[in-house]
Amino acid sequence: MNNLSHLQDIPPKAARFCLSVQEFLEGELGLSLRGTHILTAFSGGVDSTTLLLLFKLLSSRLGCTVSAAHLDHALREESAAEAEHAAKICARLGISFFSTRIDVGAFASERGMGLEEAARTVRYAFLEEQRQRCNADYIALGHNLNDLAEDSLMRLSRGTGWPQLAGMQAFNPERALLRPMLMCSREDIEAFATGLDVKWVEDPSNADTRYTRNRMRHELLPLFMRENPGFLNTVATRWRLAQKDATFWDAQLAKLIASAEQDTEGAYTLSAPKLRMQHTAMRLRLFKILLERLGPGQVRADSLFRLEETFQRGEGGKTLQFPGDKRVVLSSRSITFLPKKK
Amino acid sequence: MNNLSHLQDIPPKAARFCLSVQEFLEGELGLSLRGTHILTAFSGGVDSTTLLLLFKLLSSRLGCTVSAAHLDHALREESAAEAEHAAKICARLGISFFSTRIDVGAFASERGMGLEEAARTVRYAFLEEQRQRCNADYIALGHNLNDLAEDSLMRLSRGTGWPQLAGMQAFNPERALLRPMLMCSREDIEAFATGLDVKWVEDPSNADTRYTRNRMRHELLPLFMRENPGFLNTVATRWRLAQKDATFWDAQLAKLIASAEQDTEGAYTLSAPKLRMQHTAMRLRLFKILLERLGPGQVRADSLFRLEETFQRGEGGKTLQFPGDKRVVLSSRSITFLPKKK
């Protein structure tokens, strides 16, 4: 791992890999990173090491500056040594590095949370805190196409609707998250890292099938790959189709939401006759978004269907309850979404 | 299995099961079978035996007449005896019965087809032939919620887009197919049949994991059920959401297709400026439907994306080739979908 500042310094195949990521960011996501500061979540594994190298190699072309943040989850004996390894890599690449140690095991048992969920909660909070501290624009994450496949299988198992079913976002402006390698397979990432003679850390917990994510990786995904060796390509294509559908529905729903009146308590009221002119597919999504906006409490699809049926029957004076103490009041003239009483 | 003509004759739980199927047909699908003749595909297995009983018990409420058709695939020694068993059941229920024997193995090797595909091809051709012969309105199939789950997993593996991803149709007017038990789990169907002391035939090939369908049933589906014991409910809910989306897109696309000019060769021409006002999500689906209408040759999603990019660049005088010798000619003013030259 020497002299990794320019695409000319690396083999053509590795350079093409870098350019495919630039094309994804700028061409497909339509995102310019010029003048931005990217904080990279850097575990020391192959994905985040590759991501860091990519930014190092592309930063002049993308016009951004890069820093790295490492969280020592304190879950394994080697974790302190791994944090040192991560620091050394950043020093050699000339990338500013920040690291901290949080006892995730203790956090999990204090809150009565599963280890997987606790690690995710602590990690994202740390990254966001560090992003604000160093005034970065985005947090870059090393998620790849295999992660996307695993994520979409988890969503399938949980019952997620479309288009969210196709998997995690590549760019989430609200949470300032960016996933530049979402269309790159793990195989291509490992080939890139190996080709540049990069050393990385293997997290042994990746093999632990007590974690949902790992069961997707080691049990479900291989079965789909056996049915269709091009399965990862179908995941990528389906994700791309879902992004188009997401922008379509977002635009349609934005118009409807804009037509809603919001009172000082945060309740939304829409005209029932106007809403009646919309298609059921649109109303079901609108109902879901408005209920989500009212605060915590997840709404299930069958409750949305029940709300839609009540709305279609057009009976006045009905009130339906939703999780999180939210209510929907229907009359023949209007439909009102009310948050939990304060 | 005695005296099965009225819902009053059977236990309340079994009667509720019947009524849930009636509610699905009339309430959810909005389908009236009054005055129709339903040809039931009757293998003698638990699904189709239950379906036949359901129609027997519901026929006066639904207002339809029922007959049964059995295909002896000649793939197993017992198949002739099974055909006889099927005939006996229909005789006892007073349902008119037709059966024929086709050597599916020979058909498969003559055509160089897989046994699974050959059986399906022969079976559907037989059913349609028999439907026309007895002047029936619809062919009723015994597919259930587990079949739907397996089907949607197969579609996931193959890369099907939304809303087709959610699985097979409950009602296909073009092919005159009806699947009344699509929302009933295999567990509920077996409980119904057992409760009425019905004997059914187990097809040993259902255990053969050389067939894709059976690998879904015995390997993939159990893993999803382990992740989420309510997985079948999520399949049903996702299917219901998909049906709403399907009617939404069908209505939108019907308007666009109606605006296309079709010439005597079967080519479709649309105004490019008008099409440009549509969302990408709409255009991708329109392109797919028009290409499918031009004849055989499956179009892949990445080719649709390529067509969309070419359209968006707005370059005149471009021609793109598609499988089945179909072509799309783009100019700045129009886009034309051309079938294979005769």
XYZ file of C-alpha atoms in Angstrom, chain A:
342
model
C 0.000 0.000 0.000
C 2.196 2.796 -1.309
C 1.730 5.975 -3.195
C -2.062 5.856 -3.349
C -2.882 9.426 -4.180
C -3.740 9.264 -7.874
C -5.661 6.917 -10.137
C -2.566 6.734 -12.373
C -0.671 5.028 -9.527
C -2.926 1.977 -9.446
C -3.700 -0.895 -11.876
C -6.325 -0.100 -14.557
C -8.906 -2.495 -13.095
C -8.670 -0.825 -9.676
C -8.902 2.605 -11.325
C -12.062 1.541 -13.167
C -13.523 0.446 -9.844
C -12.867 3.946 -8.448
C -14.427 5.578 -11.492
C -17.549 3.402 -11.180
C -18.025 4.783 -7.662
C -17.557 8.362 -8.901
C -20.110 7.656 -11.665
C -22.535 6.270 -9.075
C -22.203 9.356 -6.846
C -22.275 12.006 -9.554
C -24.111 10.340 -12.451
C -26.647 8.106 -10.754
C -27.243 9.945 -7.466
C -26.677 13.348 -9.103
C -24.619 14.399 -6.091
C -21.732 16.868 -6.185
C -19.325 16.528 -3.272
C -17.261 19.539 -4.391
C -16.266 21.600 -1.354
C -17.696 19.104 1.127
C -16.047 17.346 4.040
C -16.776 13.609 4.242
C -16.418 11.769 7.530
C -15.776 8.090 6.770
C -16.917 5.441 9.242
C -13.748 3.344 9.454
C -13.854 -0.035 11.217
C -10.658 -1.387 9.658
C -12.603 -4.119 7.795
C -12.283 -4.597 4.053
C -15.334 -2.459 3.170
C -14.441 0.648 5.127
C -10.717 0.354 4.311
C -11.642 0.258 0.620
C -14.003 3.200 1.108
C -11.225 5.239 2.711
C -8.836 4.395 -0.140
C -11.499 5.298 -2.689
C -11.923 8.728 -1.142
C -8.165 9.183 -0.963
C -7.871 8.322 -4.668
C -10.946 10.257 -5.780
C -10.830 13.279 -3.470
C -9.179 15.584 -5.997
C -11.615 14.500 -8.726
C -14.605 14.754 -6.384
C -13.290 17.967 -4.827
C -13.944 16.873 -1.250
C -11.852 16.465 1.902
C -11.955 13.254 3.925
C -11.533 12.281 7.553
C -12.088 9.012 9.395
C -13.812 8.004 12.616
C -13.341 4.693 14.404
C -15.476 3.276 17.176
C -13.945 0.644 19.443
C -17.058 -1.300 20.536
C -15.018 -2.971 23.334
C -16.705 -6.285 22.519
C -13.539 -8.271 21.761
C -10.040 -8.458 23.235
C -8.416 -7.428 19.953
C -10.518 -4.281 19.585
C -7.947 -1.894 21.110
C -5.233 -3.257 18.797
C -7.635 -2.841 15.858
C -8.186 0.804 16.765
C -4.391 1.291 16.689
C -4.212 -0.454 13.309
C -6.921 1.889 11.982
C -5.023 4.924 13.311
C -1.832 3.771 11.568
C -3.547 3.341 8.203
C -4.967 6.854 8.394
C -1.557 8.244 9.392
C 0.020 6.571 6.340
C -2.716 7.898 4.054
C -2.502 11.367 5.586
C -6.155 11.278 6.631
C -7.184 12.870 9.916
C -8.459 10.240 12.326
C -10.624 10.243 15.410
C -11.410 7.250 17.584
C -13.206 6.500 20.812
C -13.996 3.466 22.930
C -17.527 2.742 24.187
C -18.489 -0.375 26.150
C -21.357 -1.550 23.911
C -21.904 -4.702 26.003
C -22.550 -2.608 29.111
C -24.775 -0.211 27.123
C -26.810 -3.178 25.828
C -27.363 -4.736 29.257
C -28.203 -1.370 30.867
C -30.934 -0.745 28.285
C -32.027 -4.368 27.921
C -31.219 -4.165 24.202
C -29.885 -6.861 21.899
C -26.169 -6.539 21.117
C -26.818 -5.996 17.400
C -29.254 -3.134 18.006
C -27.102 -1.608 20.802
C -23.993 -1.606 18.587
C -25.931 0.089 15.772
C -27.448 2.706 18.100
C -24.121 3.583 19.754
C -22.242 3.601 16.433
C -24.618 5.951 14.619
C -24.799 8.300 17.621
C -20.986 8.410 17.797
C -20.690 9.076 14.052
C -23.232 11.884 14.109
C -21.579 13.471 17.152
C -18.185 13.291 15.486
C -19.645 14.662 12.214
C -20.933 17.717 14.054
C -17.707 18.098 16.048
C -15.531 18.182 12.926
C -18.138 20.076 10.929
C -18.391 17.412 8.223
C -21.189 17.422 5.658
C -21.779 13.706 5.324
C -20.998 10.411 7.018
C -19.814 7.870 4.444
C -20.596 4.226 5.182
C -18.985 1.142 3.628
C -22.219 -0.726 2.826
C -21.982 -2.733 -0.377
C -24.255 -4.661 -2.752
C -24.126 -7.797 -0.585
C -25.206 -5.716 2.424
C -28.017 -4.313 0.288
C -29.123 -7.846 -0.653
C -29.072 -8.888 3.022
C -30.961 -5.748 4.004
C -33.648 -6.295 1.370
C -34.073 -9.929 2.521
C -34.489 -8.696 6.119
C -37.069 -6.175 4.922
C -38.840 -8.928 2.992
C -38.964 -11.062 6.112
C -40.328 -8.188 8.230
C -43.036 -7.225 5.728
C -41.778 -3.882 4.385
C -43.803 -2.324 1.557
C -42.644 -0.969 -1.796
C -40.385 0.873 -2.632
C -38.599 0.564 0.751
C -38.534 -3.210 0.259
C -35.676 -2.850 -2.261
C -33.288 -1.855 0.534
C -31.415 0.965 2.259
C -30.842 4.389 0.737
C -27.577 5.404 -0.918
C -28.099 8.997 0.184
C -30.119 10.126 3.159
C -29.955 13.926 3.434
C -31.877 14.071 6.746
C -29.374 11.805 8.491
C -26.454 13.056 6.335
C -25.621 9.463 5.356
C -23.912 8.421 2.157
C -23.221 4.895 0.879
C -20.913 5.272 -2.122
C -20.267 1.531 -2.611
C -23.889 0.355 -2.498
C -23.686 -0.977 -6.078
C -20.283 -2.714 -5.560
C -20.246 -6.427 -4.721
C -18.141 -7.715 -1.814
C -16.202 -9.760 -4.370
C -15.204 -6.624 -6.313
C -14.312 -4.794 -3.104
C -12.069 -7.618 -1.914
C -10.449 -7.836 -5.346
C -9.733 -4.092 -5.209
C -8.237 -4.271 -1.713
C -6.187 -7.383 -2.511
C -4.986 -5.841 -5.778
C -3.624 -2.825 -3.899
C -2.035 -5.102 -1.267
C -4.168 -3.663 1.505
C -4.393 -5.431 4.876
C -7.711 -5.483 6.648
C -9.227 -6.804 9.865
C -11.817 -9.621 9.824
C -14.497 -9.217 12.454
C -15.136 -12.739 13.832
C -18.661 -11.736 14.900
C -19.558 -11.618 11.181
C -19.756 -15.412 11.325
C -22.066 -15.479 14.364
C -25.492 -16.632 13.164
C -27.136 -15.458 16.387
C -27.345 -12.117 14.555
C -30.186 -11.703 12.028
C -27.904 -9.951 9.556
C -25.429 -12.844 9.617
C -28.150 -15.435 9.094
C -29.161 -13.510 5.961
C -25.501 -13.480 4.869
C -24.630 -17.095 5.578
C -27.931 -18.936 5.152
C -30.462 -17.074 2.996
C -28.300 -15.175 0.520
C -26.304 -18.284 -0.568
C -29.592 -20.071 -1.374
C -30.715 -17.203 -3.624
C -27.255 -17.117 -5.234
C -27.564 -20.851 -5.950
C -31.005 -20.326 -7.572
C -29.664 -17.446 -9.623
C -25.898 -16.807 -9.819
C -26.747 -13.289 -11.058
C -28.887 -12.611 -7.972
C -26.828 -9.593 -6.859
C -27.467 -7.973 -10.238
C -31.214 -8.436 -9.773
C -30.886 -6.809 -6.329
C -29.091 -3.819 -7.877
C -31.620 -3.484 -10.710
C -34.587 -3.780 -8.362
C -33.009 -1.138 -6.115
C -32.616 1.188 -9.120
C -36.256 0.672 -10.126
C -37.308 1.335 -6.516
C -35.388 4.638 -6.460
C -37.398 5.807 -9.491
C -40.660 4.742 -7.861
C -39.628 6.454 -4.612
C -39.107 9.805 -6.352
C -42.427 9.345 -8.148
C -44.403 8.697 -4.945
C -42.488 11.376 -3.007
C -43.446 14.000 -5.590
C -47.102 12.932 -5.671
C -47.333 12.787 -1.884
C -45.591 16.127 -1.404
C -48.464 17.795 -3.304
C -51.053 16.101 -1.096
C -49.201 16.876 2.133
C -48.815 20.489 1.065
C -52.614 20.694 0.687
C -53.102 19.589 4.326
C -53.797 22.192 7.013
C -51.681 21.798 10.126
C -52.940 23.306 13.405
C -50.900 24.474 16.405
C -51.170 21.045 18.094
C -49.537 19.449 15.030
C -52.720 17.827 13.690
C -53.162 17.520 9.919
C -56.561 18.007 8.265
C -57.306 17.129 4.641
C -60.428 17.612 2.563
C -62.227 14.269 2.245
C -63.793 15.019 -1.180
C -60.375 15.990 -2.612
C -58.735 12.934 -1.103
C -61.485 10.760 -2.545
C -60.280 11.678 -6.037
C -56.927 10.005 -5.357
C -56.170 6.332 -5.985
C -56.132 3.911 -3.024
C -52.415 3.232 -3.673
C -51.755 6.946 -3.088
C -54.004 7.279 -0.021
C -52.457 4.254 1.730
C -49.006 5.859 1.382
C -50.281 9.283 2.448
C -51.933 7.820 5.561
C -48.673 6.079 6.476
C -46.538 9.220 6.076
C -48.896 11.444 8.053
C -49.124 8.916 10.894
C -45.320 8.660 10.948
C -45.016 12.441 11.115
C -47.190 12.548 14.230
C -44.488 10.857 16.328
C -43.296 7.431 17.494
C -45.447 4.300 17.130
C -45.227 2.081 14.051
C -48.309 1.693 11.904
C -49.013 -1.707 10.356
C -50.234 -2.203 6.813
C -53.431 -3.915 7.954
C -54.326 -0.838 10.065
C -53.802 1.297 6.965
C -56.181 -0.957 5.043
C -58.729 -0.601 7.853
C -58.410 3.191 7.718
C -58.798 3.117 3.928
C -61.948 0.984 4.182
C -63.464 3.322 6.780
C -62.609 6.294 4.570
C -64.144 4.616 1.511
C -67.372 3.823 3.348
C -67.545 7.572 3.951
C -69.246 7.307 7.334
C -69.044 10.497 9.364
C -67.953 10.737 12.975
C -65.571 7.796 13.145
C -62.343 7.813 15.196
C -59.627 5.202 14.728
C -56.765 4.634 17.201
C -53.154 3.999 16.134
C -50.012 2.960 18.026
C -48.386 5.825 19.944
C -51.765 7.262 21.014
C -52.381 8.794 17.610
C -55.911 9.132 16.275
C -57.582 9.657 12.940
C -60.972 11.387 12.930
C -63.108 10.944 9.827
C -66.102 12.989 8.800
C -67.861 13.223 5.454
C -66.004 16.494 4.750
C -62.542 15.922 6.233
C -59.998 13.534 7.675
C -57.819 14.659 10.593
C -54.621 13.048 11.881
C -54.085 13.851 15.567
C -50.880 13.344 17.577
C -50.749 12.047 21.164
C -52.277 14.521 23.606
C -49.678 16.444 25.593
